[in-house]
Amino acid sequence: MQKVVSRDGTTIAYEKAGDGPPIVLLNGSFRDHTIFDALVPELTPHCTTYVYDRRGRGESGDSPAYEVAREIEALQAVIEAAGGSAAVFAGPSGANLAIEAAPAGAPITKLALHEPFYRVDGFPKPPWNVAKTLRVLMEQDRRQEAVEYFLGSFLGLTPDTVAQWRKGPLWAVNEANAHTLAYDVKICGDCTVPADRLAGYRTETLVLNSSGTSEWLRAAAQATAAALPNPRCLELPGSWHRIDMDVLGRTLAGFATA
């Protein structure tokens, strides 16, 4: 992986592949750049992809005191490595991060968002002390409990679903990155769509959700699009919180290169 240094001196690791207009892929909770291993080959015939490990994950560094502004600076550093401006595709909590970065002046030419973590009217918000609870669990090195708490209290998954996840091949990665869950919760704030700030963001934006996702995530995607002055909102085939990869690849390639 190549390295770039963020504004505060933290090293951010990224991979570059393909040829064409640049697109930065920004992952969500738990994951590092490898979450895009299946998507990158769909894009590289059309775009130059930049995938990176967010702060505290994979080969990227971290800092003792987390601030959302430092995550924005890391994204900006990767965009600078991509030539100074780029399209960005961001999923889940990464979408919330991109929404914070875009109105703050990040040089994003086009923005594609997948199911940001907001709660609109009719859907209960997570407990107010989620971030504090996660920090306490991590101070006690109770990683499994932190992951289970996040999935249940923040994402609203049932205990049976969490138990199924625990048997899956990615559970070890979930626990390894459990310390970053408090970061994602801080990015999401009170989970309210920042409609006032989005109203002034005129960069072309594509908001996506999958056909098999939760109603609260579908509603969040629709509310995000409704707050933007220049949006497209698409529902694409897929399962819970996941769009079929070939469809996602074609959609993003067409969006980034149009």
mmCIF file of N, CA and C in Angstrom, residues 127-190:
data_model
loop_
_atom_site.group_PDB
_atom_site.id
_atom_site.type_symbol
_atom_site.label_atom_id
_atom_site.label_comp_id
_atom_site.label_asym_id
_atom_site.label_seq_id
_atom_site.Cartn_x
_atom_site.Cartn_y
_atom_site.Cartn_z
ATOM 1 N N PRO A 127 -29.811 4.857 21.676
ATOM 2 C CA PRO A 127 -29.675 5.456 23.002
ATOM 3 C C PRO A 127 -28.668 6.607 22.986
ATOM 4 N N TRP A 128 -28.922 7.609 23.808
ATOM 5 C CA TRP A 128 -28.076 8.813 23.806
ATOM 6 C C TRP A 128 -26.650 8.516 24.259
ATOM 7 N N ASN A 129 -26.455 7.443 25.016
ATOM 8 C CA ASN A 129 -25.135 7.169 25.587
ATOM 9 C C ASN A 129 -24.401 6.029 24.876
ATOM 10 N N VAL A 130 -24.722 5.792 23.602
ATOM 11 C CA VAL A 130 -24.066 4.711 22.864
ATOM 12 C C VAL A 130 -22.549 4.892 22.860
ATOM 13 N N ALA A 131 -22.079 6.087 22.515
ATOM 14 C CA ALA A 131 -20.636 6.317 22.410
ATOM 15 C C ALA A 131 -19.946 6.079 23.752
ATOM 16 N N LYS A 132 -20.553 6.569 24.834
ATOM 17 C CA LYS A 132 -19.959 6.384 26.158
ATOM 18 C C LYS A 132 -19.896 4.907 26.519
ATOM 19 N N THR A 133 -20.962 4.178 26.259
ATOM 20 C CA THR A 133 -20.975 2.746 26.558
ATOM 21 C C THR A 133 -19.894 2.012 25.786
ATOM 22 N N LEU A 134 -19.725 2.357 24.513
ATOM 23 C CA LEU A 134 -18.688 1.728 23.705
ATOM 24 C C LEU A 134 -17.297 2.034 24.256
ATOM 25 N N ARG A 135 -17.076 3.267 24.674
ATOM 26 C CA ARG A 135 -15.771 3.620 25.235
ATOM 27 C C ARG A 135 -15.494 2.821 26.506
ATOM 28 N N VAL A 136 -16.490 2.684 27.367
ATOM 29 C CA VAL A 136 -16.307 1.920 28.602
ATOM 30 C C VAL A 136 -15.979 0.463 28.289
ATOM 31 N N LEU A 137 -16.703 -0.127 27.353
ATOM 32 C CA LEU A 137 -16.448 -1.518 26.987
ATOM 33 C C LEU A 137 -15.031 -1.691 26.443
ATOM 34 N N MET A 138 -14.556 -0.717 25.661
ATOM 35 C CA MET A 138 -13.213 -0.827 25.112
ATOM 36 C C MET A 138 -12.156 -0.604 26.182
ATOM 37 N N GLU A 139 -12.414 0.278 27.142
ATOM 38 C CA GLU A 139 -11.477 0.456 28.250
ATOM 39 C C GLU A 139 -11.290 -0.841 29.019
ATOM 40 N N GLN A 140 -12.313 -1.665 29.030
ATOM 41 C CA GLN A 140 -12.261 -2.966 29.709
ATOM 42 C C GLN A 140 -11.893 -4.098 28.754
ATOM 43 N N ASP A 141 -11.552 -3.724 27.509
ATOM 44 C CA ASP A 141 -11.154 -4.680 26.471
ATOM 45 C C ASP A 141 -12.218 -5.750 26.235
ATOM 46 N N ARG A 142 -13.468 -5.342 26.305
ATOM 47 C CA ARG A 142 -14.596 -6.258 26.070
ATOM 48 C C ARG A 142 -15.062 -6.071 24.618
ATOM 49 N N ARG A 143 -14.232 -6.523 23.705
ATOM 50 C CA ARG A 143 -14.442 -6.249 22.289
ATOM 51 C C ARG A 143 -15.695 -6.934 21.746
ATOM 52 N N GLN A 144 -15.885 -8.182 22.090
ATOM 53 C CA GLN A 144 -17.063 -8.886 21.591
ATOM 54 C C GLN A 144 -18.332 -8.180 22.058
ATOM 55 N N GLU A 145 -18.365 -7.779 23.325
ATOM 56 C CA GLU A 145 -19.549 -7.100 23.837
ATOM 57 C C GLU A 145 -19.754 -5.754 23.163
ATOM 58 N N ALA A 146 -18.659 -5.070 22.841
ATOM 59 C CA ALA A 146 -18.768 -3.782 22.150
ATOM 60 C C ALA A 146 -19.408 -3.968 20.773
ATOM 61 N N VAL A 147 -18.957 -4.993 20.057
ATOM 62 C CA VAL A 147 -19.515 -5.258 18.729
ATOM 63 C C VAL A 147 -20.998 -5.608 18.846
ATOM 64 N N GLU A 148 -21.327 -6.495 19.764
ATOM 65 C CA GLU A 148 -22.720 -6.899 19.932
ATOM 66 C C GLU A 148 -23.594 -5.707 20.322
ATOM 67 N N TYR A 149 -23.071 -4.849 21.192
ATOM 68 C CA TYR A 149 -23.835 -3.680 21.630
ATOM 69 C C TYR A 149 -24.092 -2.731 20.458
ATOM 70 N N PHE A 150 -23.068 -2.490 19.644
ATOM 71 C CA PHE A 150 -23.222 -1.608 18.493
ATOM 72 C C PHE A 150 -24.254 -2.159 17.514
ATOM 73 N N LEU A 151 -24.143 -3.436 17.210
ATOM 74 C CA LEU A 151 -25.067 -4.038 16.244
ATOM 75 C C LEU A 151 -26.505 -4.002 16.747
ATOM 76 N N GLY A 152 -26.699 -4.218 18.037
ATOM 77 C CA GLY A 152 -28.052 -4.227 18.586
ATOM 78 C C GLY A 152 -28.583 -2.845 18.872
ATOM 79 N N SER A 153 -27.834 -2.039 19.617
ATOM 80 C CA SER A 153 -28.336 -0.738 20.074
ATOM 81 C C SER A 153 -28.270 0.336 18.998
ATOM 82 N N PHE A 154 -27.238 0.282 18.149
ATOM 83 C CA PHE A 154 -27.099 1.333 17.135
ATOM 84 C C PHE A 154 -27.737 0.941 15.809
ATOM 85 N N LEU A 155 -27.510 -0.294 15.384
ATOM 86 C CA LEU A 155 -28.055 -0.729 14.088
ATOM 87 C C LEU A 155 -29.422 -1.389 14.209
ATOM 88 N N GLY A 156 -29.809 -1.782 15.414
ATOM 89 C CA GLY A 156 -31.132 -2.339 15.603
ATOM 90 C C GLY A 156 -31.286 -3.785 15.183
ATOM 91 N N LEU A 157 -30.181 -4.525 15.097
ATOM 92 C CA LEU A 157 -30.278 -5.939 14.740
ATOM 93 C C LEU A 157 -30.801 -6.745 15.925
ATOM 94 N N THR A 158 -31.527 -7.804 15.635
ATOM 95 C CA THR A 158 -32.081 -8.650 16.683
ATOM 96 C C THR A 158 -30.977 -9.523 17.276
ATOM 97 N N PRO A 159 -31.171 -10.017 18.511
ATOM 98 C CA PRO A 159 -30.172 -10.924 19.096
ATOM 99 C C PRO A 159 -29.900 -12.155 18.233
ATOM 100 N N ASP A 160 -30.924 -12.677 17.576
ATOM 101 C CA ASP A 160 -30.715 -13.846 16.709
ATOM 102 C C ASP A 160 -29.808 -13.496 15.535
ATOM 103 N N THR A 161 -30.024 -12.306 14.958
ATOM 104 C CA THR A 161 -29.189 -11.897 13.831
ATOM 105 C C THR A 161 -27.749 -11.670 14.280
ATOM 106 N N VAL A 162 -27.569 -11.047 15.429
ATOM 107 C CA VAL A 162 -26.218 -10.838 15.960
ATOM 108 C C VAL A 162 -25.533 -12.180 16.196
ATOM 109 N N ALA A 163 -26.279 -13.150 16.716
ATOM 110 C CA ALA A 163 -25.715 -14.490 16.948
ATOM 111 C C ALA A 163 -25.267 -15.125 15.629
ATOM 112 N N GLN A 164 -26.025 -14.915 14.559
ATOM 113 C CA GLN A 164 -25.637 -15.438 13.254
ATOM 114 C C GLN A 164 -24.370 -14.760 12.761
ATOM 115 N N TRP A 165 -24.292 -13.439 12.947
ATOM 116 C CA TRP A 165 -23.089 -12.705 12.550
ATOM 117 C C TRP A 165 -21.867 -13.238 13.293
ATOM 118 N N ARG A 166 -22.061 -13.584 14.561
ATOM 119 C CA ARG A 166 -20.938 -14.032 15.381
ATOM 120 C C ARG A 166 -20.320 -15.310 14.822
ATOM 121 N N LYS A 167 -21.114 -16.093 14.088
ATOM 122 C CA LYS A 167 -20.611 -17.327 13.494
ATOM 123 C C LYS A 167 -19.955 -17.089 12.123
ATOM 124 N N GLY A 168 -20.047 -15.866 11.599
ATOM 125 C CA GLY A 168 -19.565 -15.582 10.253
ATOM 126 C C GLY A 168 -18.063 -15.351 10.189
ATOM 127 N N PRO A 169 -17.513 -15.353 8.974
ATOM 128 C CA PRO A 169 -16.061 -15.251 8.787
ATOM 129 C C PRO A 169 -15.485 -13.873 9.111
ATOM 130 N N LEU A 170 -16.329 -12.839 9.176
ATOM 131 C CA LEU A 170 -15.834 -11.492 9.416
ATOM 132 C C LEU A 170 -15.888 -11.073 10.880
ATOM 133 N N TRP A 171 -16.351 -11.978 11.751
ATOM 134 C CA TRP A 171 -16.498 -11.572 13.145
ATOM 135 C C TRP A 171 -15.165 -11.177 13.780
ATOM 136 N N ALA A 172 -14.092 -11.873 13.427
ATOM 137 C CA ALA A 172 -12.779 -11.530 13.976
ATOM 138 C C ALA A 172 -12.367 -10.118 13.577
ATOM 139 N N VAL A 173 -12.699 -9.730 12.353
ATOM 140 C CA VAL A 173 -12.407 -8.365 11.903
ATOM 141 C C VAL A 173 -13.252 -7.365 12.687
ATOM 142 N N ASN A 174 -14.512 -7.716 12.921
ATOM 143 C CA ASN A 174 -15.371 -6.845 13.718
ATOM 144 C C ASN A 174 -14.741 -6.547 15.078
ATOM 145 N N GLU A 175 -14.275 -7.598 15.741
ATOM 146 C CA GLU A 175 -13.679 -7.410 17.060
ATOM 147 C C GLU A 175 -12.361 -6.641 16.972
ATOM 148 N N ALA A 176 -11.574 -6.904 15.945
ATOM 149 C CA ALA A 176 -10.289 -6.217 15.806
ATOM 150 C C ALA A 176 -10.470 -4.703 15.650
ATOM 151 N N ASN A 177 -11.565 -4.299 15.010
ATOM 152 C CA ASN A 177 -11.814 -2.874 14.763
ATOM 153 C C ASN A 177 -12.863 -2.285 15.701
ATOM 154 N N ALA A 178 -13.160 -2.998 16.791
ATOM 155 C CA ALA A 178 -14.207 -2.535 17.704
ATOM 156 C C ALA A 178 -13.900 -1.164 18.297
ATOM 157 N N HIS A 179 -12.612 -0.832 18.448
ATOM 158 C CA HIS A 179 -12.252 0.467 19.021
ATOM 159 C C HIS A 179 -12.673 1.640 18.139
ATOM 160 N N THR A 180 -12.958 1.383 16.854
ATOM 161 C CA THR A 180 -13.361 2.471 15.952
ATOM 162 C C THR A 180 -14.863 2.705 15.939
ATOM 163 N N LEU A 181 -15.627 1.870 16.623
ATOM 164 C CA LEU A 181 -17.084 2.038 16.611
ATOM 165 C C LEU A 181 -17.500 3.351 17.266
ATOM 166 N N ALA A 182 -16.807 3.739 18.329
ATOM 167 C CA ALA A 182 -17.103 5.025 18.962
ATOM 168 C C ALA A 182 -16.822 6.178 17.994
ATOM 169 N N TYR A 183 -15.838 6.006 17.098
ATOM 170 C CA TYR A 183 -15.571 7.030 16.082
ATOM 171 C C TYR A 183 -16.797 7.202 15.189
ATOM 172 N N ASP A 184 -17.332 6.071 14.720
ATOM 173 C CA ASP A 184 -18.473 6.132 13.799
ATOM 174 C C ASP A 184 -19.699 6.737 14.477
ATOM 175 N N VAL A 185 -19.907 6.386 15.741
ATOM 176 C CA VAL A 185 -21.034 6.962 16.469
ATOM 177 C C VAL A 185 -20.871 8.478 16.586
ATOM 178 N N LYS A 186 -19.646 8.931 16.830
ATOM 179 C CA LYS A 186 -19.416 10.378 16.935
ATOM 180 C C LYS A 186 -19.679 11.062 15.596
ATOM 181 N N ILE A 187 -19.287 10.430 14.501
ATOM 182 C CA ILE A 187 -19.553 10.989 13.176
ATOM 183 C C ILE A 187 -21.051 11.164 12.947
ATOM 184 N N CYS A 188 -21.826 10.184 13.389
ATOM 185 C CA CYS A 188 -23.271 10.209 13.159
ATOM 186 C C CYS A 188 -24.000 11.196 14.060
ATOM 187 N N GLY A 189 -23.366 11.642 15.143
ATOM 188 C CA GLY A 189 -23.992 12.632 16.013
ATOM 189 C C GLY A 189 -25.311 12.129 16.580
ATOM 190 N N ASP A 190 -26.344 12.962 16.470
ATOM 191 C CA ASP A 190 -27.656 12.531 16.976
ATOM 192 C C ASP A 190 -28.492 11.840 15.907
#
